[in-house]
XYZ file of C-alpha atoms in Angstrom:
164
model
C -23.285 29.252 35.981
C -21.913 26.208 37.799
C -20.627 28.443 40.585
C -24.100 29.966 41.121
C -25.715 26.493 41.272
C -23.068 25.367 43.776
C -23.671 28.466 45.931
C -27.465 27.978 45.928
C -27.259 24.257 46.681
C -24.688 24.904 49.427
C -26.916 27.561 51.018
C -29.928 25.213 50.970
C -27.922 22.324 52.455
C -26.488 24.619 55.149
C -29.991 25.871 56.054
C -31.371 22.309 56.253
C -28.476 21.168 58.469
C -28.921 24.209 60.721
C -32.671 23.590 60.914
C -32.193 19.897 61.760
C -29.654 20.772 64.444
C -32.078 23.342 65.932
C -34.639 20.565 66.418
C -32.421 19.242 69.223
C -32.997 22.452 71.200
C -36.236 22.289 73.232
C -39.184 24.486 72.268
C -39.558 25.754 75.837
C -36.781 27.165 78.000
C -36.948 27.840 81.746
C -34.598 30.319 83.377
C -34.717 29.773 87.129
C -33.009 31.041 90.264
C -33.564 30.122 93.915
C -32.451 31.486 97.273
C -32.770 30.527 100.952
C -34.420 33.221 103.068
C -34.704 33.281 106.851
C -37.971 35.171 107.267
C -41.627 34.559 108.111
C -43.706 33.128 105.282
C -46.240 35.977 105.531
C -43.511 38.593 105.027
C -42.179 36.786 101.977
C -45.660 36.347 100.529
C -46.428 40.048 100.998
C -43.142 41.215 99.428
C -43.518 38.959 96.411
C -47.257 39.197 95.785
C -47.625 42.984 96.110
C -46.118 44.447 92.950
C -45.857 47.871 94.613
C -43.200 46.387 96.918
C -41.140 45.221 93.930
C -39.626 48.687 93.588
C -37.680 48.019 96.795
C -35.988 44.842 95.531
C -36.715 43.801 91.905
C -33.918 44.807 89.529
C -35.854 43.950 86.368
C -38.610 46.484 87.060
C -36.202 49.045 88.533
C -34.096 49.199 85.390
C -32.966 52.705 84.469
C -34.005 51.990 80.879
C -37.654 52.018 81.964
C -39.478 55.331 82.256
C -43.021 56.299 83.285
C -43.120 53.561 85.917
C -46.443 52.883 87.616
C -46.884 50.352 90.403
C -50.109 48.894 91.738
C -50.587 45.758 93.807
C -51.857 43.957 90.658
C -49.571 45.317 87.926
C -46.442 47.206 87.015
C -46.232 49.219 83.838
C -43.742 51.444 82.082
C -43.124 52.601 78.548
C -41.256 49.349 77.712
C -42.586 46.672 80.085
C -45.855 45.551 81.651
C -46.012 42.951 84.427
C -49.429 41.605 85.377
C -50.255 39.378 88.310
C -52.121 36.320 86.970
C -52.786 34.322 90.098
C -51.749 33.935 93.699
C -52.531 30.415 94.845
C -51.131 28.901 98.006
C -47.383 29.369 97.986
C -47.003 30.504 94.392
C -47.482 33.630 92.308
C -47.833 33.595 88.523
C -47.192 36.703 86.427
C -47.140 37.702 82.769
C -44.331 39.926 81.458
C -44.946 41.816 78.219
C -42.126 43.840 76.676
C -42.956 46.374 74.009
C -42.808 44.717 70.566
C -41.952 41.305 72.049
C -43.844 38.211 73.043
C -45.302 37.608 76.466
C -43.267 35.640 79.002
C -44.733 33.645 81.867
C -43.009 33.958 85.200
C -43.596 32.588 88.630
C -42.469 32.578 92.219
C -42.742 29.506 94.422
C -41.784 29.480 98.094
C -41.355 26.335 100.150
C -40.521 25.615 103.762
C -41.539 26.740 107.209
C -41.350 30.141 108.876
C -37.741 31.100 109.410
C -36.296 28.864 106.690
C -37.818 29.354 103.249
C -36.651 28.596 99.742
C -37.848 31.022 97.075
C -37.659 30.025 93.426
C -38.202 32.555 90.629
C -38.514 31.348 87.046
C -39.318 32.522 83.534
C -40.842 30.143 80.983
C -40.053 31.074 77.403
C -41.875 29.326 74.555
C -39.927 29.268 71.299
C -41.161 29.006 67.748
C -39.585 26.611 65.264
C -37.244 29.221 63.757
C -33.612 28.070 64.017
C -32.322 31.576 64.856
C -34.818 31.828 67.705
C -33.827 28.473 69.147
C -30.112 29.260 68.928
C -30.793 32.679 70.446
C -32.420 30.998 73.448
C -28.995 29.793 74.536
C -28.216 33.284 75.890
C -31.487 33.809 77.820
C -29.919 32.503 81.012
C -27.038 34.970 80.692
C -29.477 37.841 80.033
C -32.002 37.207 82.809
C -30.003 35.239 85.372
C -27.749 37.951 86.859
C -30.670 40.371 87.353
C -32.757 37.623 88.908
C -29.919 36.697 91.297
C -29.379 40.310 92.325
C -33.129 40.816 92.843
C -33.406 37.729 95.029
C -30.373 38.898 97.018
C -32.028 42.291 97.511
C -35.223 40.585 98.673
C -33.283 38.410 101.100
C -31.560 41.451 102.637
C -34.863 43.307 102.859
C -36.727 40.468 104.576
C -33.955 39.329 106.883
C -33.270 42.881 108.079
C -36.976 43.740 108.482
C -38.826 40.530 109.402
């Protein structure tokens, strides 16, 4: 009986310590990538704001795991993912990404600079609940999204710099 009490108390103490440690991790995570692009601002704006053009450069929507892809200038949809354009204001585009059976992610593109020398930043904002396993899981978001974001931005750079 003493062994069972010790096991239960140990499990509770371990959960409380894990929970308290998870409070150190922020409740919102931003995964961000940026790239310098030598292209006219209008070309960049068109390539980023028209979701139909994403099929020529965006790795996340061109994934082979996605089937039944449909592109419009306002949205992208497939059997697993829906991307909706929220707003296009000035030099920024905001989108919502909804994966099947997952929560919605906010994403955005911001471009700065003058024609010929632009900096494009792409980010995902991920809001986390208080669950310790969710907060610890957020540590790998950068490793999951980052490489695809970098490759997509590289594809966009090649596309715009070769076809200004």
